[in-house]
């Protein structure tokens, strides 16, 4: 049993841009009953704000030949505390 | 009809000039001619090209210049692997008649190793929608009983290897598509570490979950094929530049001293398995323990957690790829594919990012919980293959499989035959190792396989 009403589900389908018949939407609505708990699982965790996605952006992979200069390690941490 | 040798057996016989690559190829073509109407494993067969390649291999062998252990070995490719000059359909009306101008990187590397390509193999539509009966080609059927499912999506490869139509083949795995058919068709199949095998030229399903890998009758044969599929490809953004190890190096070695983790709650509580599957797991643990391995119970997140993240990421990425066609040619897709893929079009951008954040958490939890083990062993499937005409439409959504944890984490995992169910169809265990630890994975799987009698039994129709 889905928590999303049939009307709200149809709005989701229409927003996707796919042209489905009412009968096709009825069929997919049955499957949504299995998908909705999955969404609750991935949403349900009280994550830290800084918890990042598994995919990370790495600018260096686009310029692999760039030289890395010698870096002097400052006597402060990144938050500016001695 | 010639009994089908393993790749390793055929390689030894070819090297000793006791087996002709041309005769071996012809035997496979004869078997395809006899059985493909029943199994629908092949979409396209390329006999002239195959015999030409086999004659070239034979000439190299006779000159004493073989290219290696795969020279003259008959294989075939899942029909999402692009093949230059040969139709590549993804088993879909949308690509019917498309002939690529380039080979996939792995098609090229396997050809360079001297393999003989017999044709293109059935898949679930775009590696996602099946078994479907509303596509231009029928779904592949299980050689152990053609009324039964092969699992998918590398369904043609599973059926063709099990029936001895080929000695090995290629598959792809985004949520279990190598390991499922390997398990239900009673063969071996490995999803390697994410990034180990180039995906260039393989039609994508979900970029961050897609893996290419081999399927064959034995663990050893998978190692031989993987040796010629793995390697850095700058055209694949996820390709690993790590040196490729010798995947056969530890075959035949005892597992003494290894620690084998068992997340029992996966197959006892999260997704309870049939007796035959449980017996296979128990037998494997007993074999490894007798060889000196230590068995360790491991507690991991529930299978439902991995399934949820895998499904949202997979369908979101697949929708991004297929959206223009799903909007304009919805009914040209098969019903099963379109009715699964559309969910990706219903999620929000936040849903996708939350699934990726959950993926990082699951990777971290899995790594921490397995710090003290070398490999994990799980069920390969819940039970033997069901009838192909009796598949519940939402079966894959209702029950979490055992494959998703290793698509999410990118760990290498393989299924090997662990026995047969009450219906006479095979069942399997799954073994997984940490990233880039394929030699250890093959060692453990090979130790189990060689201690069991399951590789001596072939489907009865393949002996006809």
Coordinates of C-alpha atoms in Angstrom, one line a residue:
Chain A
X1 CA 0.0 0.0 0.0
X2 CA 1.6 3.3 -1.1
X3 CA 1.7 6.4 1.1
X4 CA 1.4 8.4 -2.1
X5 CA -2.1 9.0 -3.4
X6 CA -2.9 7.8 -6.9
X7 CA -3.4 11.5 -7.9
X8 CA 0.0 12.6 -6.5
X9 CA 1.6 9.6 -8.1
X10 CA 0.1 10.5 -11.5
X11 CA 1.5 14.0 -11.1
X12 CA 5.0 12.5 -10.6
X13 CA 4.6 10.4 -13.7
X14 CA 3.4 13.4 -15.8
X15 CA 6.3 15.5 -14.5
X16 CA 8.7 12.8 -15.8
X17 CA 7.6 13.7 -19.4
X18 CA 6.8 10.1 -20.3
X19 CA 3.4 9.6 -22.0
X20 CA 1.6 6.8 -20.2
X21 CA -1.9 5.6 -20.4
X22 CA -4.1 5.5 -17.2
X23 CA -3.8 1.7 -17.3
X24 CA 0.0 1.9 -17.5
X25 CA 0.1 4.3 -14.6
X26 CA -2.1 1.9 -12.6
X27 CA 0.5 -0.9 -13.1
X28 CA 3.5 1.3 -12.1
X29 CA 1.6 2.6 -9.1
X30 CA 1.6 -1.0 -7.8
X31 CA 5.4 -1.2 -8.1
X32 CA 5.7 2.2 -6.3
X33 CA 4.5 0.4 -3.2
X34 CA 7.9 -1.5 -3.2
X35 CA 10.0 1.6 -4.2
X36 CA 8.6 4.0 -1.6
X37 CA 10.2 2.1 1.4
X38 CA 13.6 2.3 -0.4
X39 CA 13.3 6.0 -0.5
X40 CA 12.5 6.1 3.1
X41 CA 15.6 4.0 3.9
X42 CA 18.0 6.3 2.0
X43 CA 16.3 9.4 3.5
X44 CA 15.9 8.1 7.0
X45 CA 19.3 8.6 8.4
X46 CA 20.2 11.6 10.6
X47 CA 23.4 12.4 8.8
X48 CA 25.9 15.0 9.6
X49 CA 25.5 18.0 7.3
X50 CA 29.0 17.3 6.0
X51 CA 28.4 13.7 5.1
X52 CA 29.3 13.7 1.5
X53 CA 28.1 11.5 -1.4
X54 CA 30.1 8.5 -2.6
X55 CA 31.0 10.3 -5.8
X56 CA 33.7 13.0 -5.2
X57 CA 34.9 15.7 -7.6
X58 CA 38.6 15.5 -8.3
X59 CA 39.9 18.4 -10.4
X60 CA 43.4 16.9 -10.7
X61 CA 42.2 14.0 -12.8
X62 CA 41.4 16.4 -15.6
X63 CA 44.9 17.9 -15.6
X64 CA 47.1 14.9 -14.6
X65 CA 50.4 16.5 -15.7
X66 CA 50.1 19.6 -13.5
X67 CA 53.1 20.0 -11.2
X68 CA 52.4 20.0 -7.5
X69 CA 54.6 22.6 -5.8
X70 CA 56.4 21.9 -2.6
X71 CA 54.0 23.0 0.1
X72 CA 55.1 24.5 3.4
X73 CA 52.9 23.1 6.1
X74 CA 51.6 26.2 8.1
X75 CA 51.8 26.2 11.9
X76 CA 48.0 26.5 12.0
X77 CA 45.3 24.1 11.2
X78 CA 42.7 24.8 8.6
X79 CA 40.4 26.4 11.2
X80 CA 43.1 29.0 12.0
X81 CA 43.8 27.6 15.5
X82 CA 47.4 27.4 16.8
Chain B
X1 CA 29.1 -34.5 -30.2
X2 CA 32.4 -33.6 -28.6
X3 CA 32.2 -33.1 -24.9
X4 CA 32.9 -29.4 -24.1
X5 CA 36.3 -29.0 -22.5
X6 CA 37.0 -26.2 -20.1
X7 CA 39.2 -23.3 -21.4
X8 CA 42.1 -24.6 -19.4
X9 CA 41.7 -28.1 -20.8
X10 CA 41.3 -26.9 -24.3
X11 CA 44.3 -24.6 -24.0
X12 CA 46.5 -27.5 -22.9
X13 CA 45.2 -29.7 -25.7
X14 CA 45.7 -27.0 -28.3
X15 CA 49.2 -26.2 -27.1
X16 CA 50.0 -30.0 -27.4
X17 CA 48.5 -30.0 -30.9
X18 CA 46.0 -32.6 -29.7
X19 CA 43.0 -30.4 -30.3
X20 CA 42.3 -28.3 -33.4
X21 CA 40.9 -24.8 -32.8
X22 CA 39.0 -25.3 -36.1
X23 CA 37.4 -28.6 -34.9
X24 CA 36.7 -27.1 -31.5
X25 CA 35.0 -24.1 -33.1
X26 CA 33.0 -26.3 -35.5
X27 CA 31.9 -28.4 -32.6
X28 CA 30.6 -25.3 -30.8
X29 CA 28.8 -24.1 -34.0
X30 CA 27.2 -27.6 -34.4
X31 CA 26.0 -27.4 -30.8
X32 CA 24.6 -23.9 -31.4
X33 CA 22.8 -25.2 -34.5
X34 CA 21.3 -28.0 -32.5
X35 CA 20.3 -26.2 -29.3
X36 CA 19.9 -22.5 -29.9
X37 CA 16.3 -22.8 -31.1
X38 CA 15.6 -24.3 -27.6
X39 CA 17.8 -22.0 -25.6
X40 CA 17.7 -18.7 -27.5
X41 CA 21.1 -17.9 -26.1
X42 CA 22.4 -16.3 -29.3
X43 CA 20.9 -13.3 -31.0
X44 CA 23.5 -13.4 -33.8
X45 CA 25.8 -16.2 -34.8
X46 CA 28.9 -15.4 -36.9
X47 CA 30.2 -18.8 -38.2
X48 CA 32.2 -17.6 -41.2
X49 CA 34.1 -15.0 -39.1
X50 CA 34.6 -17.6 -36.3
X51 CA 36.0 -20.3 -38.6
X52 CA 38.3 -17.7 -40.1
X53 CA 39.6 -16.7 -36.7
X54 CA 39.9 -20.4 -35.7
X55 CA 42.0 -21.1 -38.8
X56 CA 44.3 -18.2 -38.0
X57 CA 44.7 -19.5 -34.5
X58 CA 45.4 -23.0 -35.8
X59 CA 48.1 -21.6 -38.1
X60 CA 49.8 -19.8 -35.2
X61 CA 49.7 -22.9 -33.1
X62 CA 51.2 -25.0 -35.9
X63 CA 54.0 -22.4 -36.4
X64 CA 54.7 -22.6 -32.7
X65 CA 53.6 -19.0 -32.2
X66 CA 50.4 -19.2 -30.1
X67 CA 49.2 -15.9 -28.6
X68 CA 48.6 -17.5 -25.2
X69 CA 46.2 -19.7 -23.4
X70 CA 43.1 -18.2 -25.0
X71 CA 44.4 -18.6 -28.6
X72 CA 41.7 -20.6 -30.5
X73 CA 39.2 -20.6 -27.6
X74 CA 35.5 -20.1 -28.7
X75 CA 33.7 -17.3 -26.8
X76 CA 30.8 -14.9 -27.4
X77 CA 29.8 -11.5 -26.1
X78 CA 26.8 -10.2 -24.3
X79 CA 24.9 -8.1 -26.9
X80 CA 25.6 -4.8 -25.1
X81 CA 29.3 -5.2 -26.0
X82 CA 29.9 -3.2 -29.2
X83 CA 31.4 -5.3 -32.0
X84 CA 32.7 -3.5 -35.1
X85 CA 30.7 -4.6 -38.2
X86 CA 28.4 -6.9 -36.3
X87 CA 24.9 -5.8 -35.0
X88 CA 24.8 -4.8 -31.4
X89 CA 21.2 -4.6 -30.2
X90 CA 21.0 -4.6 -26.4
X91 CA 18.1 -7.0 -27.1
X92 CA 16.0 -3.9 -27.9
X93 CA 13.9 -2.7 -30.7
X94 CA 15.5 0.7 -30.2
X95 CA 18.9 -0.5 -31.4
X96 CA 17.7 -3.1 -33.9
X97 CA 19.9 -2.9 -37.0
X98 CA 22.6 -0.8 -35.4
X99 CA 26.1 -1.8 -36.5
X100 CA 28.9 -0.2 -34.5
X101 CA 32.0 1.1 -36.1
X102 CA 34.2 0.2 -33.1
X103 CA 34.8 -2.8 -30.8
X104 CA 34.5 -2.4 -27.1
X105 CA 37.9 -2.3 -25.4
X106 CA 37.4 -5.7 -23.9
X107 CA 36.2 -7.2 -27.2
X108 CA 39.4 -5.9 -28.7
X109 CA 41.6 -7.3 -25.9
X110 CA 40.0 -10.7 -26.0
X111 CA 40.4 -10.8 -29.8
X112 CA 44.0 -9.8 -29.4
X113 CA 44.5 -12.8 -27.1
X114 CA 43.3 -15.1 -30.0
X115 CA 39.8 -15.9 -28.9
X116 CA 37.3 -17.0 -31.5
X117 CA 34.1 -15.0 -31.4
X118 CA 31.0 -17.0 -32.3
X119 CA 28.5 -14.2 -32.1
X120 CA 26.3 -12.1 -29.8
X121 CA 24.4 -13.3 -26.8
X122 CA 20.9 -12.6 -25.4
X123 CA 20.6 -10.1 -22.6
X124 CA 17.8 -8.5 -20.7
X125 CA 16.8 -5.4 -22.7
X126 CA 19.6 -2.8 -22.1
X127 CA 20.8 -5.1 -19.3
X128 CA 17.8 -4.3 -17.2
X129 CA 14.4 -5.5 -18.5
X130 CA 13.7 -9.2 -18.5
X131 CA 12.8 -12.0 -19.0
X132 CA 10.7 -10.3 -21.7
X133 CA 8.5 -11.8 -24.3
X134 CA 7.6 -8.6 -26.2
X135 CA 11.0 -7.9 -27.7
X136 CA 12.3 -8.7 -31.2
X137 CA 14.1 -11.8 -29.8
X138 CA 12.9 -14.3 -27.2
X139 CA 14.6 -14.5 -23.8
X140 CA 17.3 -17.1 -23.1
X141 CA 16.2 -20.3 -21.4
X142 CA 18.0 -22.4 -18.8
X143 CA 19.8 -25.4 -20.2
X144 CA 19.1 -27.4 -17.0
X145 CA 15.4 -27.1 -17.8
X146 CA 14.3 -24.8 -20.7
X147 CA 11.0 -24.1 -19.0
X148 CA 13.0 -22.2 -16.4
X149 CA 14.6 -18.8 -16.1
X150 CA 18.3 -18.1 -16.5
X151 CA 18.3 -15.0 -14.3
X152 CA 19.8 -11.9 -16.0
X153 CA 20.8 -9.8 -17.4
X154 CA 23.7 -11.8 -18.9
X155 CA 21.2 -14.5 -19.6
X156 CA 22.6 -15.6 -23.0
X157 CA 26.1 -16.0 -21.6
X158 CA 24.9 -18.1 -18.7
X159 CA 22.8 -20.4 -20.9
X160 CA 25.5 -20.7 -23.6
X161 CA 28.3 -21.5 -21.2
X162 CA 26.2 -24.1 -19.3
X163 CA 25.1 -25.8 -22.5
X164 CA 28.6 -25.9 -23.9
X165 CA 27.8 -23.6 -26.9
X166 CA 30.9 -21.6 -25.9
X167 CA 33.7 -22.1 -23.5
X168 CA 33.4 -18.7 -21.9
X169 CA 31.8 -15.3 -22.5
X170 CA 31.4 -11.8 -21.3
X171 CA 28.8 -10.3 -19.1
X172 CA 28.0 -7.1 -17.2
X173 CA 26.9 -6.5 -13.7
X174 CA 25.1 -3.5 -12.3
X175 CA 23.0 -5.2 -9.7
X176 CA 23.9 -8.9 -10.1
X177 CA 23.7 -9.4 -13.8
X178 CA 26.8 -11.6 -14.0
X179 CA 26.4 -13.5 -10.8
X180 CA 22.6 -14.2 -11.1
X181 CA 22.9 -16.1 -14.4
X182 CA 26.1 -17.7 -13.3
X183 CA 24.3 -19.0 -10.2
X184 CA 21.1 -20.1 -11.9
X185 CA 22.8 -21.7 -14.9
X186 CA 25.3 -23.5 -12.7
X187 CA 28.5 -21.9 -14.0
X188 CA 31.1 -19.5 -12.6
X189 CA 31.0 -15.7 -13.1
X190 CA 32.9 -12.9 -11.5
X191 CA 32.0 -9.2 -11.1
X192 CA 35.5 -7.8 -10.7
X193 CA 36.4 -4.7 -8.7
X194 CA 34.8 -1.6 -10.0
X195 CA 37.2 -0.1 -12.5
X196 CA 39.3 -3.2 -13.1
X197 CA 37.8 -4.0 -16.6
X198 CA 37.3 -1.1 -19.0
X199 CA 33.7 -0.4 -19.9
X200 CA 34.5 1.6 -23.0
X201 CA 32.2 0.4 -25.8
X202 CA 29.8 -1.4 -23.5
X203 CA 26.4 0.1 -23.6
X204 CA 26.0 1.7 -20.1
X205 CA 23.1 1.1 -17.7
X206 CA 24.2 3.0 -14.6
X207 CA 27.7 4.6 -14.8
X208 CA 28.7 4.3 -11.2
X209 CA 27.5 0.7 -10.8
X210 CA 28.4 -0.9 -14.1
X211 CA 31.0 -3.7 -14.1
X212 CA 32.3 -5.8 -17.0
X213 CA 33.5 -9.4 -16.3
X214 CA 33.8 -12.9 -17.6
X215 CA 31.6 -16.0 -17.2
X216 CA 32.8 -19.6 -17.7
X217 CA 32.4 -23.2 -16.5
X218 CA 35.1 -23.0 -13.8
X219 CA 36.8 -20.5 -11.6
X220 CA 40.1 -21.1 -13.3
X221 CA 38.5 -20.3 -16.7
X222 CA 37.2 -17.0 -15.3
X223 CA 40.7 -16.1 -14.1
X224 CA 42.1 -16.8 -17.6
X225 CA 39.5 -14.6 -19.3
X226 CA 39.8 -11.8 -16.7
X227 CA 43.5 -11.8 -17.3
X228 CA 42.8 -10.5 -20.8
X229 CA 39.9 -8.2 -19.9
X230 CA 41.5 -6.2 -17.1
X231 CA 43.7 -3.2 -17.5
X232 CA 43.8 0.6 -17.6
X233 CA 41.8 2.3 -20.3
X234 CA 42.1 6.1 -20.4
X235 CA 38.8 6.3 -22.3
X236 CA 37.0 4.9 -19.2
X237 CA 36.9 7.6 -16.5
X238 CA 36.6 4.9 -13.8
X239 CA 39.4 2.7 -15.1
X240 CA 42.0 1.8 -12.6
X241 CA 45.7 2.3 -13.4
X242 CA 46.9 -0.3 -10.9
X243 CA 49.1 -3.0 -12.3
X244 CA 47.1 -6.1 -13.2
X245 CA 48.1 -9.1 -11.1
X246 CA 48.3 -12.7 -12.1
X247 CA 44.8 -13.9 -11.4
X248 CA 45.8 -17.6 -11.6
X249 CA 48.7 -17.2 -9.2
X250 CA 46.9 -18.7 -6.2
X251 CA 44.8 -21.3 -7.9
X252 CA 45.2 -24.7 -6.3
X253 CA 46.6 -23.2 -3.1
X254 CA 45.1 -24.1 0.3
X255 CA 43.1 -21.5 2.1
X256 CA 44.9 -22.3 5.3
X257 CA 45.3 -19.2 7.5
X258 CA 42.6 -17.2 5.6
X259 CA 39.7 -15.7 7.6
X260 CA 36.4 -16.2 6.0
X261 CA 33.5 -13.9 7.1
X262 CA 29.9 -15.1 7.0
X263 CA 27.0 -12.5 7.3
X264 CA 24.5 -15.2 8.4
X265 CA 21.7 -12.8 8.9
X266 CA 21.7 -12.1 5.2
X267 CA 20.6 -15.6 4.2
X268 CA 18.9 -16.6 7.5
X269 CA 16.8 -13.4 8.2
X270 CA 17.0 -10.7 5.5
X271 CA 16.4 -13.1 2.6
X272 CA 15.9 -16.7 3.8
X273 CA 17.2 -19.3 1.4
X274 CA 16.1 -22.7 0.3
X275 CA 17.6 -25.8 1.9
X276 CA 19.9 -26.6 -1.0
X277 CA 21.4 -23.1 -0.8
X278 CA 22.0 -23.4 2.9
X279 CA 23.6 -26.8 2.4
X280 CA 25.9 -25.3 -0.2
X281 CA 27.0 -22.6 2.3
X282 CA 27.5 -25.2 5.0
X283 CA 29.5 -27.4 2.7
X284 CA 31.8 -24.6 1.6
X285 CA 32.5 -23.5 5.2
X286 CA 33.3 -27.1 6.1
X287 CA 35.7 -27.5 3.2
X288 CA 37.5 -24.3 3.9
X289 CA 37.7 -25.0 7.7
X290 CA 39.1 -28.5 7.0
X291 CA 41.8 -26.7 4.9
X292 CA 42.7 -24.5 7.9
X293 CA 40.7 -21.4 7.2
X294 CA 39.1 -19.6 10.1
X295 CA 35.3 -19.0 9.9
X296 CA 34.2 -15.7 11.4
X297 CA 30.6 -14.4 11.9
X298 CA 30.2 -10.9 10.5
X299 CA 27.3 -8.5 11.0
X300 CA 26.6 -6.1 8.2
X301 CA 23.8 -3.7 7.3
X302 CA 20.7 -5.5 6.1
X303 CA 20.4 -6.5 2.5
X304 CA 17.5 -4.0 2.2
X305 CA 19.8 -1.1 2.9
X306 CA 22.1 -2.0 0.0
X307 CA 19.2 -2.8 -2.3
X308 CA 17.6 0.7 -1.6
X309 CA 20.8 2.6 -2.4
X310 CA 21.5 0.4 -5.5
X311 CA 18.0 0.7 -6.9
X312 CA 17.8 4.5 -6.5
X313 CA 21.2 5.1 -8.0
X314 CA 20.7 2.6 -10.8
X315 CA 17.4 3.8 -12.0
X316 CA 18.4 7.5 -11.6
X317 CA 21.5 7.0 -13.7
X318 CA 19.6 4.8 -16.2
X319 CA 16.8 7.4 -16.5
X320 CA 19.3 10.2 -17.2
X321 CA 20.7 8.0 -20.1
X322 CA 17.3 6.9 -21.5
X323 CA 15.2 10.0 -20.7
X324 CA 14.9 11.3 -24.3
X325 CA 13.7 7.9 -25.6
X326 CA 11.5 7.1 -22.6
X327 CA 9.7 10.4 -23.3
X328 CA 9.3 9.9 -27.1
X329 CA 9.4 6.1 -27.6
X330 CA 8.1 4.7 -24.3
X331 CA 6.2 1.9 -25.9
X332 CA 9.1 0.8 -28.1
X333 CA 10.8 -0.5 -24.9
X334 CA 9.7 -3.8 -23.5
X335 CA 7.1 -3.6 -20.7
X336 CA 9.5 -4.9 -18.0
X337 CA 12.2 -2.4 -18.8
X338 CA 10.0 0.7 -19.1
X339 CA 8.0 -0.2 -16.0
X340 CA 11.2 -0.5 -13.9
X341 CA 13.3 2.3 -15.4
X342 CA 10.5 4.9 -15.1
X343 CA 11.0 5.0 -11.4
X344 CA 14.2 6.8 -12.0
X345 CA 12.2 9.6 -13.6
X346 CA 10.0 9.9 -10.5
X347 CA 12.8 10.5 -8.0
X348 CA 14.0 14.0 -7.0
X349 CA 17.6 15.2 -7.3
X350 CA 17.8 15.0 -3.5
X351 CA 16.8 11.3 -3.6
X352 CA 19.7 10.6 -5.9
X353 CA 22.2 12.5 -3.7
X354 CA 20.8 10.9 -0.5
X355 CA 21.4 7.5 -2.1
X356 CA 24.9 8.5 -2.9
X357 CA 25.5 9.7 0.7
X358 CA 24.0 6.4 1.9
X359 CA 26.4 4.6 -0.5
X360 CA 29.4 6.2 1.2
X361 CA 28.1 5.2 4.6
X362 CA 27.5 1.6 3.5
X363 CA 31.0 1.4 2.0
X364 CA 32.5 2.6 5.3
X365 CA 30.4 0.3 7.5
X366 CA 31.2 -2.7 5.3
X367 CA 34.9 -2.0 5.4
X368 CA 34.9 -1.5 9.2
X369 CA 32.9 -4.7 9.8
X370 CA 35.2 -6.8 7.7
X371 CA 38.5 -5.4 8.8
X372 CA 39.6 -8.8 10.2
X373 CA 38.5 -11.0 7.4
X374 CA 39.9 -11.8 3.9
X375 CA 36.7 -12.8 2.1
X376 CA 33.0 -13.0 2.7
X377 CA 30.8 -15.9 1.8
X378 CA 27.0 -15.5 1.1
X379 CA 24.3 -17.2 -0.8
X380 CA 24.5 -16.7 -4.5
X381 CA 20.7 -16.9 -5.0
X382 CA 17.8 -17.6 -2.7
X383 CA 16.7 -20.8 -4.6
X384 CA 17.0 -22.6 -7.9
X385 CA 15.6 -20.9 -11.0
X386 CA 11.8 -20.4 -11.2
X387 CA 9.8 -21.1 -14.3
X388 CA 10.3 -18.4 -16.9
X389 CA 6.6 -18.0 -17.5
X390 CA 5.8 -17.5 -13.8
X391 CA 8.0 -14.5 -12.8
X392 CA 6.2 -12.0 -10.5
X393 CA 6.4 -8.6 -12.1
X394 CA 7.9 -6.9 -9.1
X395 CA 10.0 -9.9 -7.8
X396 CA 13.3 -8.0 -8.0
X397 CA 11.9 -5.1 -5.9
X398 CA 10.2 -7.2 -3.2
X399 CA 13.1 -9.4 -2.3
X400 CA 16.6 -8.1 -1.9
X401 CA 19.2 -10.2 -3.6
X402 CA 22.7 -11.0 -2.4
X403 CA 24.5 -9.2 -5.2
X404 CA 23.8 -5.5 -4.5
X405 CA 26.2 -5.1 -1.6
X406 CA 29.1 -5.6 -3.9
X407 CA 27.8 -3.3 -6.7
X408 CA 27.4 -0.6 -4.0
X409 CA 30.9 -1.2 -2.5
X410 CA 32.6 -2.1 -5.8
X411 CA 34.2 -5.2 -4.2
X412 CA 34.9 -8.2 -6.5
X413 CA 32.4 -11.0 -6.1
X414 CA 31.8 -14.3 -7.8
X415 CA 29.2 -17.0 -7.9
X416 CA 30.1 -20.7 -8.1
X417 CA 27.9 -23.8 -8.3
X418 CA 27.3 -25.3 -4.9
X419 CA 24.9 -28.0 -5.7
X420 CA 21.4 -28.7 -7.0
X421 CA 17.9 -28.1 -5.7
X422 CA 15.0 -30.5 -5.5
X423 CA 14.0 -29.5 -9.0
X424 CA 17.3 -30.5 -10.4
X425 CA 18.5 -27.0 -11.2
X426 CA 21.7 -25.6 -9.8
X427 CA 22.2 -23.3 -6.8
X428 CA 25.3 -21.2 -5.9
X429 CA 27.3 -19.5 -3.2
X430 CA 28.8 -16.1 -3.6
X431 CA 32.3 -15.2 -2.5
X432 CA 33.4 -11.6 -2.2
X433 CA 36.8 -10.1 -1.5
X434 CA 38.1 -6.6 -0.8
X435 CA 38.9 -4.2 -3.7
X436 CA 41.5 -5.5 -6.1
X437 CA 42.0 -8.8 -4.2
X438 CA 40.8 -11.0 -7.1
X439 CA 43.7 -13.4 -6.7
X440 CA 42.5 -14.2 -3.1
X441 CA 38.9 -14.4 -4.3
X442 CA 39.9 -16.9 -7.1
X443 CA 41.9 -18.9 -4.5
X444 CA 39.0 -19.4 -2.2
X445 CA 36.5 -20.1 -4.9
X446 CA 38.8 -22.5 -6.6
X447 CA 39.5 -24.4 -3.4
X448 CA 35.8 -24.9 -2.9
X449 CA 35.1 -25.8 -6.5
X450 CA 37.9 -28.4 -6.7
X451 CA 36.7 -30.1 -3.5
X452 CA 33.2 -30.6 -4.9
X453 CA 31.9 -32.9 -7.7
X454 CA 29.6 -30.2 -9.3
X455 CA 31.9 -29.5 -12.3
X456 CA 31.4 -33.1 -13.6
X457 CA 27.7 -32.6 -14.2
X458 CA 26.4 -30.8 -17.3
X459 CA 22.8 -30.2 -18.4
X460 CA 21.5 -33.4 -20.1
X461 CA 20.5 -31.6 -23.3
X462 CA 24.1 -30.5 -23.9
X463 CA 25.1 -34.2 -24.1
X464 CA 22.5 -34.9 -26.9

